[in-house]
XYZ file of C-alpha atoms in Angstrom:
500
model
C -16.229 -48.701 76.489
C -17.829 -50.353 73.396
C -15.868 -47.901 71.382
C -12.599 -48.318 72.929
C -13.314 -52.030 72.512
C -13.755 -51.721 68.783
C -10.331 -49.742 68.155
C -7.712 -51.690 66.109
C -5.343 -52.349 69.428
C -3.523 -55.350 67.650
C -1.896 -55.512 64.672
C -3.824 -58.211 63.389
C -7.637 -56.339 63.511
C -6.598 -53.881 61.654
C -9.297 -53.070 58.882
C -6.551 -51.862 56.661
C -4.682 -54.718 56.659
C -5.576 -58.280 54.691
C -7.177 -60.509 57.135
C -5.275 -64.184 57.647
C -7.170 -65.854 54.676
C -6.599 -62.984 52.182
C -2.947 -62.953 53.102
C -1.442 -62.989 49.331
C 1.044 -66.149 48.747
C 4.550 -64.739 48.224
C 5.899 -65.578 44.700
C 9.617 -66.262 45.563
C 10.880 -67.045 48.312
C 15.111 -65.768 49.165
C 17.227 -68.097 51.307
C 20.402 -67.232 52.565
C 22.475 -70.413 53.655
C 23.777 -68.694 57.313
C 22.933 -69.628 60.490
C 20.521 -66.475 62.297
C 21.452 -65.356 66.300
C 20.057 -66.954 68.777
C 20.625 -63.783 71.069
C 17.401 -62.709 68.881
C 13.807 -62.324 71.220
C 10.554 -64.318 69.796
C 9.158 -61.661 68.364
C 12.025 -59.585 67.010
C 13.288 -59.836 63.431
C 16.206 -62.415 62.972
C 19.571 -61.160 62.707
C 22.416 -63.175 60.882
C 26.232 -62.403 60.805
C 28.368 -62.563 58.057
C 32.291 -62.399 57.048
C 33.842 -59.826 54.918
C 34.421 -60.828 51.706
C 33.344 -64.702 52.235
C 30.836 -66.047 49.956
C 27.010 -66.585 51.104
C 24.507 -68.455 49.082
C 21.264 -66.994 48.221
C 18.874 -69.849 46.804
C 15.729 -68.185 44.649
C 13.143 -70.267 45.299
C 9.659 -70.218 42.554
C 7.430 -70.313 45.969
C 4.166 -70.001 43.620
C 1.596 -71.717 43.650
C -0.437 -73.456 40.554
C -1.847 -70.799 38.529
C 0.248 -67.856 40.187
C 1.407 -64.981 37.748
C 1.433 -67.450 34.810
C 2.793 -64.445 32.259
C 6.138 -65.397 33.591
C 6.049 -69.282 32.672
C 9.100 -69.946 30.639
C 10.265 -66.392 30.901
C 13.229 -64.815 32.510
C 13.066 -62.669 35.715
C 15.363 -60.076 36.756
C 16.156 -59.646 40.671
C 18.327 -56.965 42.112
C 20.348 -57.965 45.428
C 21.558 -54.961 47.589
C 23.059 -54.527 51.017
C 21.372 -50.896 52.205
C 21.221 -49.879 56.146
C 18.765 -51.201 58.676
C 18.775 -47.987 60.518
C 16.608 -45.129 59.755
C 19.561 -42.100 60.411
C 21.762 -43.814 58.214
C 18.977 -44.798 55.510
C 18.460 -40.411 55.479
C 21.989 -40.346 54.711
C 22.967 -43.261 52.803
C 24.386 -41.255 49.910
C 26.770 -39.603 52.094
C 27.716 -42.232 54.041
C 28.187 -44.567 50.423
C 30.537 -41.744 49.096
C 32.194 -41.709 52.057
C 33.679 -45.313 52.040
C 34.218 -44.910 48.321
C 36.944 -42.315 48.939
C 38.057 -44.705 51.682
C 37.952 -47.671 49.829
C 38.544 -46.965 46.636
C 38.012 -49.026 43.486
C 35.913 -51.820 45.913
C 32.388 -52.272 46.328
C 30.524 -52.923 48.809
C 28.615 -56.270 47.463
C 29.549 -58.540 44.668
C 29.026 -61.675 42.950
C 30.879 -64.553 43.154
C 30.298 -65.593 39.108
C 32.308 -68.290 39.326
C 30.223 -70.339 42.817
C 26.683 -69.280 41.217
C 24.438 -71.328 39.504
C 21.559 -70.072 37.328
C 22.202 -66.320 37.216
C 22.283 -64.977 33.576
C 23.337 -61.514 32.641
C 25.388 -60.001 35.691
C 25.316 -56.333 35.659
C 27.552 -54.286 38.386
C 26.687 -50.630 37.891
C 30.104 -48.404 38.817
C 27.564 -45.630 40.617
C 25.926 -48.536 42.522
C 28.708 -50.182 44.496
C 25.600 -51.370 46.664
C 23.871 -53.587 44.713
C 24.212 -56.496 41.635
C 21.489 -57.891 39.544
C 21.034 -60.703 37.100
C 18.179 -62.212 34.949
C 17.397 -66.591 36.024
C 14.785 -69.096 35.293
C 12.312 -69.433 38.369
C 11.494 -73.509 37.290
C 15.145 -73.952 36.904
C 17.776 -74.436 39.927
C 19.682 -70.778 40.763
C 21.966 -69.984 43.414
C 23.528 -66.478 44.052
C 26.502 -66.535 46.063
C 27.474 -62.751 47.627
C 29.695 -61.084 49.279
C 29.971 -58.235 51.270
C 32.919 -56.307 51.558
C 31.602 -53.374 54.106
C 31.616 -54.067 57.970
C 29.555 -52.682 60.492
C 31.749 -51.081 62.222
C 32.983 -48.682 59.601
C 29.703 -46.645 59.494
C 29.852 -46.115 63.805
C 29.954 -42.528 64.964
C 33.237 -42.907 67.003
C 35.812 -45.509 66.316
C 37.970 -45.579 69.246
C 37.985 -49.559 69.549
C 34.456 -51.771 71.013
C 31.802 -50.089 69.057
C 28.732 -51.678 68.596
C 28.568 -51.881 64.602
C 25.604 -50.679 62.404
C 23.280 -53.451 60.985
C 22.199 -54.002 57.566
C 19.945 -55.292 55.501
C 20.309 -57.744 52.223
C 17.381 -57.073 49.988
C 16.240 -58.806 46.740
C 13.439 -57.035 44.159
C 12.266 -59.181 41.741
C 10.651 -57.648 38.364
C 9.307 -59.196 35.080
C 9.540 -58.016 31.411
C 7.066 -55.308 30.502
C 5.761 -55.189 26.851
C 8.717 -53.294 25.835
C 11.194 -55.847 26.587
C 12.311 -53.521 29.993
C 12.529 -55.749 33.342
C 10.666 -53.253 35.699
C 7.399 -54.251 36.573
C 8.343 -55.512 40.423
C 6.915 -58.891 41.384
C 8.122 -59.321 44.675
C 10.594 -57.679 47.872
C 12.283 -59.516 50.354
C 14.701 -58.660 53.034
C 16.384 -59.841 56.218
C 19.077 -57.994 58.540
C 23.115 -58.553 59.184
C 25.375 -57.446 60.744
C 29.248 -57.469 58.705
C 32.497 -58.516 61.121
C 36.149 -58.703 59.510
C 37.030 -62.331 59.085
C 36.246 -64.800 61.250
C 34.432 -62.362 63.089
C 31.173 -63.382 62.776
C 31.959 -67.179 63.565
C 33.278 -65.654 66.925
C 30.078 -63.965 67.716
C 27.904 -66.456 66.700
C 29.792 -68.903 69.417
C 29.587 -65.833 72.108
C 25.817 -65.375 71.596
C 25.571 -69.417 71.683
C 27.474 -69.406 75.158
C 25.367 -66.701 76.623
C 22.160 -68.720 75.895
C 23.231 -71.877 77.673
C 24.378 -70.000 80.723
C 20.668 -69.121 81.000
C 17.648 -70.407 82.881
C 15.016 -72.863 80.770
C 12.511 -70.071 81.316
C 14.967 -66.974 79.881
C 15.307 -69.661 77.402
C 11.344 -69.490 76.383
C 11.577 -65.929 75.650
C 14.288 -66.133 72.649
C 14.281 -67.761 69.643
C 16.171 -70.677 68.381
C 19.074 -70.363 66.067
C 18.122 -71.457 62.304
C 21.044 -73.023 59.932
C 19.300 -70.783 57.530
C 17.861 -67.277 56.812
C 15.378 -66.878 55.435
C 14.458 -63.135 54.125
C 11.123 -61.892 54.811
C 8.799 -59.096 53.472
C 9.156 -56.218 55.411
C 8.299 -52.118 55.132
C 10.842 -50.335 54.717
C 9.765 -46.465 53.098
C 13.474 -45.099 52.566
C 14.903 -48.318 50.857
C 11.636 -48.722 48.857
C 11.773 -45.076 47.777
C 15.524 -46.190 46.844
C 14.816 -49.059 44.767
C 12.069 -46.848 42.806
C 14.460 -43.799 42.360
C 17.152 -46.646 41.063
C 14.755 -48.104 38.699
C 13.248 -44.402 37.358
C 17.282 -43.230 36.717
C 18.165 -46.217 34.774
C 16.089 -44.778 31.830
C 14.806 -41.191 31.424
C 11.831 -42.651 29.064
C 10.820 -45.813 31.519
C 7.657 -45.167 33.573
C 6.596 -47.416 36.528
C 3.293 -48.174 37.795
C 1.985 -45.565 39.916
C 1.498 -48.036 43.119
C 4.713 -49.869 42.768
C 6.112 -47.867 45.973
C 3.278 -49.346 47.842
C 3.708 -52.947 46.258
C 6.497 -53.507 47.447
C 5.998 -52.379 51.169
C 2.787 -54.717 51.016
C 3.591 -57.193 54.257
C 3.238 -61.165 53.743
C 4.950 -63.935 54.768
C 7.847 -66.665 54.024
C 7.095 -70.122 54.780
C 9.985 -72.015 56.633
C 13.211 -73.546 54.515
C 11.400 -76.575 53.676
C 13.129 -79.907 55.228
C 12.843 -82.010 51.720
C 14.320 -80.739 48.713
C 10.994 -80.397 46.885
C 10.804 -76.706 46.622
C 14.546 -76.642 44.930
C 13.596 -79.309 42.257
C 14.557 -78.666 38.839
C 11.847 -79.634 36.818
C 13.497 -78.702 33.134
C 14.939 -82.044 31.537
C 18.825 -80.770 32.395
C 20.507 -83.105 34.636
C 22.150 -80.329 36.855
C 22.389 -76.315 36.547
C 25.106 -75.320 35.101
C 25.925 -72.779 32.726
C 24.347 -73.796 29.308
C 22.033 -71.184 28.074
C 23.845 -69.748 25.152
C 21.286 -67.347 24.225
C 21.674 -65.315 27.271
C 24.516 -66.185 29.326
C 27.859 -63.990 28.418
C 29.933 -66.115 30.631
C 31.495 -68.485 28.396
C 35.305 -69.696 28.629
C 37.287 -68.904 25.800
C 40.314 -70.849 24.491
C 42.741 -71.874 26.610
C 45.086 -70.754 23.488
C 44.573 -67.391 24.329
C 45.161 -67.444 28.590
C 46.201 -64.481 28.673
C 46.683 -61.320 26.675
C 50.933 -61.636 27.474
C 50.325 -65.713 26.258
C 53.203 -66.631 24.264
C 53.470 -69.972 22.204
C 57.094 -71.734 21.664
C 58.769 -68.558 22.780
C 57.145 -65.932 20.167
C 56.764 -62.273 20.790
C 52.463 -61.183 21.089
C 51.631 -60.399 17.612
C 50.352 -56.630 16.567
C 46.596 -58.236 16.079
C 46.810 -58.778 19.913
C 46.915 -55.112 20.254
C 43.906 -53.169 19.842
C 43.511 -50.355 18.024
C 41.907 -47.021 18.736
C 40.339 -47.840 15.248
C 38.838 -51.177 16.527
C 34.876 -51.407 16.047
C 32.306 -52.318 18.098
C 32.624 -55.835 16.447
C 36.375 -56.379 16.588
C 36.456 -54.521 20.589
C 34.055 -57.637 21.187
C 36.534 -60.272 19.513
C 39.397 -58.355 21.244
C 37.805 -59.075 24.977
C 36.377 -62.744 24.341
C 40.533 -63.396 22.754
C 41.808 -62.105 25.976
C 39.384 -63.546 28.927
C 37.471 -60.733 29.196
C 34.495 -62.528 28.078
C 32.397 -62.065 31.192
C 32.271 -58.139 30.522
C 31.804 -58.450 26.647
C 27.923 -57.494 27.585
C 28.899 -53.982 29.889
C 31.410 -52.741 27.260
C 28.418 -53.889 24.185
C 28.261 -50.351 22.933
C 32.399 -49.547 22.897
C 34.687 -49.342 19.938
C 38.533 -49.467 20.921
C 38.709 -45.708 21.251
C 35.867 -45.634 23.625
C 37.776 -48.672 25.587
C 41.149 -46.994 25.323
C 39.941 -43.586 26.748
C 39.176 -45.521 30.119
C 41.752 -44.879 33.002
C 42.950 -47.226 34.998
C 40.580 -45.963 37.664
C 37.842 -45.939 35.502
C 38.553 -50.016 34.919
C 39.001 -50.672 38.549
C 35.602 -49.255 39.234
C 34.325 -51.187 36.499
C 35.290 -54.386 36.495
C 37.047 -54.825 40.572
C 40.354 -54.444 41.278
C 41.830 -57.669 40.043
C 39.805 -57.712 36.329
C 40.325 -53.946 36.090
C 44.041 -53.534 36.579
C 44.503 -56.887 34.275
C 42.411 -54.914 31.973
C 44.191 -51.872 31.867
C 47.395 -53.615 31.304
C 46.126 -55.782 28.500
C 44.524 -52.559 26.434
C 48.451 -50.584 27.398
C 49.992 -53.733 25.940
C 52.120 -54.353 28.941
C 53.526 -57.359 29.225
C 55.464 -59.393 31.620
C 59.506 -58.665 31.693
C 61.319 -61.804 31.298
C 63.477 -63.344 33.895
C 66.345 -63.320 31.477
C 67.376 -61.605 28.462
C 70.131 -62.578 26.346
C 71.397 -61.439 23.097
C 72.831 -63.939 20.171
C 74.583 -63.567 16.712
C 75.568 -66.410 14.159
C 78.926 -66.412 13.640
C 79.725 -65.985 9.923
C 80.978 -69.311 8.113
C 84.797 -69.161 7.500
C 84.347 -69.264 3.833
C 82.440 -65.984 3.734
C 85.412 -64.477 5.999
C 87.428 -64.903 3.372
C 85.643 -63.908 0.306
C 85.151 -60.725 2.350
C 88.819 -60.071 3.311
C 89.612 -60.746 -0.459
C 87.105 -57.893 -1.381
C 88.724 -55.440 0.523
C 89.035 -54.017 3.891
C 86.298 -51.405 2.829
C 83.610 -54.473 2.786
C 85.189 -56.180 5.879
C 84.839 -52.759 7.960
C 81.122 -52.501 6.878
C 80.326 -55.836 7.896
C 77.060 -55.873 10.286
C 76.799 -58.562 12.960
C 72.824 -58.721 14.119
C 72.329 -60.416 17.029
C 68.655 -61.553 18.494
C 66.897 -60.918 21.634
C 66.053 -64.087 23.511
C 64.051 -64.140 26.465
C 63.933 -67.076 28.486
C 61.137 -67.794 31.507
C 61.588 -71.069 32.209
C 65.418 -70.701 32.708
C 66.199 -74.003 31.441
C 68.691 -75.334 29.323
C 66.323 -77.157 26.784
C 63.920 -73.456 26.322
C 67.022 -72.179 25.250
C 67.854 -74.599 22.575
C 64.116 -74.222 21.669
C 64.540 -70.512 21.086
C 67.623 -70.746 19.479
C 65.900 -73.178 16.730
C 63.150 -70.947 16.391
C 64.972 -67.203 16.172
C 67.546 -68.505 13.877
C 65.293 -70.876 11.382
C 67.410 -74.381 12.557
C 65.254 -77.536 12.377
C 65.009 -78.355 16.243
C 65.591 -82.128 15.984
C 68.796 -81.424 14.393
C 70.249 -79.776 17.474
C 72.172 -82.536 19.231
C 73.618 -80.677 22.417
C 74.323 -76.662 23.171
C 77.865 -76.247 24.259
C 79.422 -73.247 25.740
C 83.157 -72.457 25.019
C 85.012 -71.838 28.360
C 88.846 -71.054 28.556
C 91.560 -72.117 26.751
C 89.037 -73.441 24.050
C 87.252 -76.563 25.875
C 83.073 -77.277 25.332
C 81.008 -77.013 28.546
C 77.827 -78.752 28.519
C 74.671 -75.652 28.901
C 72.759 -76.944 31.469
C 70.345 -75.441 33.900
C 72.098 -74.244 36.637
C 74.490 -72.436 33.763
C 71.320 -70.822 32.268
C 70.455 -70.161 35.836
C 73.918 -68.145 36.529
C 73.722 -66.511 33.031
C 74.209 -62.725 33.578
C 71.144 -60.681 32.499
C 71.765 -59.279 29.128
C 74.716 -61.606 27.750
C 76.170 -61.629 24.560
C 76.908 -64.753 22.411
C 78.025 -65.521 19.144
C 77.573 -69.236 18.398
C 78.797 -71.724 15.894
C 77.773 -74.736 14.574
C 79.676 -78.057 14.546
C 78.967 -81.441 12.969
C 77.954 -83.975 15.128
C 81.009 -86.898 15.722
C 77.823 -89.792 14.013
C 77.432 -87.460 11.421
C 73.704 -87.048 12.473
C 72.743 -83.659 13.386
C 75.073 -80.984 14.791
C 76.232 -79.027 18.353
C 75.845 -75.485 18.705
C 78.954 -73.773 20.689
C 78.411 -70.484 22.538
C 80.963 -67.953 22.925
């Protein structure tokens, strides 16, 4: 009896395990600002739903304590986010059930990282085999936010999909490394995870309301036996074998040269514990001198926002055609391919295409790009290194009349020379369809001082002047020819130009 006595039965007397005082203090602490079930039992792990595609912040907390891991003071830290399955048959056959939704979905990922709502992050790397997961250096004294979002739904990875199915959990997980001696960011530091479960949108509001209606319909003591709903979630260390074998078969294939530690598998399965999201603001203090976080690290971050005089790689000033140098060339270098993305707002992947000259960036398909850089960057991308730019709304061709005087010198020459003569008209394309970019473009293809243009006339029948305005321009017939004249102004000041 003594002996059956003195067997581990609870998880707590374990010999194995570290008692309550040896527990180790968690370094970091990851909390995810959405509201957990409370259809969840006491002693169950929370669950928290999410919407497809909406953006959920992740604070990064510094949970250490004075003295903890003080290599890292000042330094950088790199954590990986991922969304990976809660289930153990899909965890066997995650690659297979990843490649599937690729060729369903293609050119999406499942998780990204809303750049623009983030605060902090330094360094965002999407890897085009890992539509899973996003990672990203930050300061742990310093104020960060990651804002994700997930673009699977739990539904899409059910057996049968006839309509009601229960959809597949997941789990978002965060590794934390720091810089080894050789500059590399994989010695881990810390694991955390919680589980989700993905609707389409709105969906998850829905089923957060159903689960909250189901609990008040019950009795105070059903009540006792579930947990309450938390505005926030926080994720917890947990063991999980197949993603933790994932995250160290990611972090070996990154570099064929990199060795980790020989127990890192079994750091990060090593169980601890979160403390609650704090009710003061204490733990999210930014203790460097900057008034706010924002963006200002210029060693590090890539993220910068270029000038506004170059919005776009079809931007156009005063109605002039994109130069040749916006073009680039399959003899760019790695240099000039770097000037070549910052010019045209490609800044934030200036640090993924580091390595590429403008052959290497030219040889991309436009698959290739989508899977690179998301749907919207990628296909902007491809169009910018094609050179295709926007078709105008309207298109019209004009030719200077020649002066009267040079009529006659050429009739006097000879009908040979009058026969020969070569009217050149210029292409003028007009967005704004107004009357005044067309007297603008008119000064600028044909070299005539803009202030000097009094009023643009077009000749209608029997001879009379019709004022251009813009419901004309607007009626203009795509492609239009004109030859125009000029005529002094009746004050002497300036002149018209006459349309015919």
């Amino acid at each position: 009896m003594s002996d059956v006595l003195a067997l581990p039965i609870f998880k707590q007397e374990d010999s194995s395990l570290p008692q309550e005082n040896e527990t180790k203090h968690p370094p970091f602490q990851y909390v995810m600002c959405a509201a957990t079930s409370p259809a969840v039992k006491l002693y169950d792990e929370t669950l928290t739903y999410l919407n497809q595609g909406q953006s959920y912040e992740i604070r990064m907390l510094d949970n250490r304590k004075a003295g903890d891991i003080p290599e890292i003071n000042g330094k950088l830290v790199k954590s990986i986010i991922r969304v990976v399955f809660h289930d153990r048959r899909l965890q066997y056959t995650e690659h297979q059930q990843l490649e599937g939704w690729k060729w369903n979905r293609p050119g999406d990922r499942l998780l990204d990282l809303d750049i623009p709502m983030s605060v902090g992050v330094i360094d965002i790397k999407t890897n085009p085999s890992q539509l899973n997961a996003v990672e990203f250096l930050w300061d742990p004294t310093k104020c960060t936010s990651a804002f994700i979002q997930v673009h699977c739904i739990s539904t899409e990875f059910t057996p049968r999909k006839h309509g009601g199915e229960k959809g597949v959990p997941f789990r978002i997980q965060v590794d934390t490394f720091k810089q080894t001696e050789n500059g590399e960011y994989t010695d881990h530091l810390h694991s955390a995870s919680c589980q989700i479960k993905v609707f389409k949108p709105k969906g998850a509001d829905r089923k957060q309301k159903t689960d909250r209606e189901k609990m008040e319909k019950r009795t105070a003591h059903e009540k006792e036996k579930y947990q309450p709903s938390y505005d926030t979630t926080v994720l917890t260390e947990m063991r999980l074998e197949p993603i933790i074998e994932d995250a160290v078969e990611h972090e070996q294939k990154k570099s064929s040269k990199r060795t980790l530690p020989a127990d890192y598998g079994d750091s990060l399965a090593k169980r601890g514990s979160c403390s609650p999201w704090p009710d003061t603001p204490t733990t999210f203090v930014n203790n460097s001198p900057t008034p706010a976080p924002t963006f200002t690290s210029a060693q590090h971050n890539t993220y910068s926002v270029p000038d506004s005089n170059s919005s776009s790689p079809n931007h156009q000033g005063d109605g002039t055609s994109q130069g040749s140098g916006d073009q680039l060339h399959p003899s760019a270098t790695i240099q000039e391919t770097q000037q070549w993305l910052l010019k045209n707002r490609f800044s934030a992947y200036t640090r993924l295409f580091s390595n590429f000259s403008g052959a290497d960036l030219l040889k991309l398909t436009r698959e290739d790009l989508v899977q690179i850089c998301g749907p919207a960057d990628g296909i902007r991308l491809y169009n910018a290194l094609k050179s295709r730019s926007v078709r105008p709304r309207l298109t019209i061709y004009v030719c200077q009349e020649p002066l009267r005087s040079i009529q006659l010198e050429r009739q006097d020459a000879g009908s040979a020379d009058s026969n020969g003569a070569i009217y050149v008209y210029h292409a003028i394309y007009l967005e704004e369809m107004a009357a005044s970019e067309v007297t603008r473009k008119l000064a600028l293809a044909f070299n005539i001082p803009l202030h000097q243009i009094n009023q643009v006339y077009r000749q209608g029948p029997t001879g009379i002047h019709i004022l251009v305005s813009d419901q004309m321009v607007q009626n203009f017939q795509d492609e239009s020819c004109f030859l125009f004249t000029t005529i002094k102004a009746e004050n002497g000041e300036g002149f018209h130009i006459i349309l015919k």
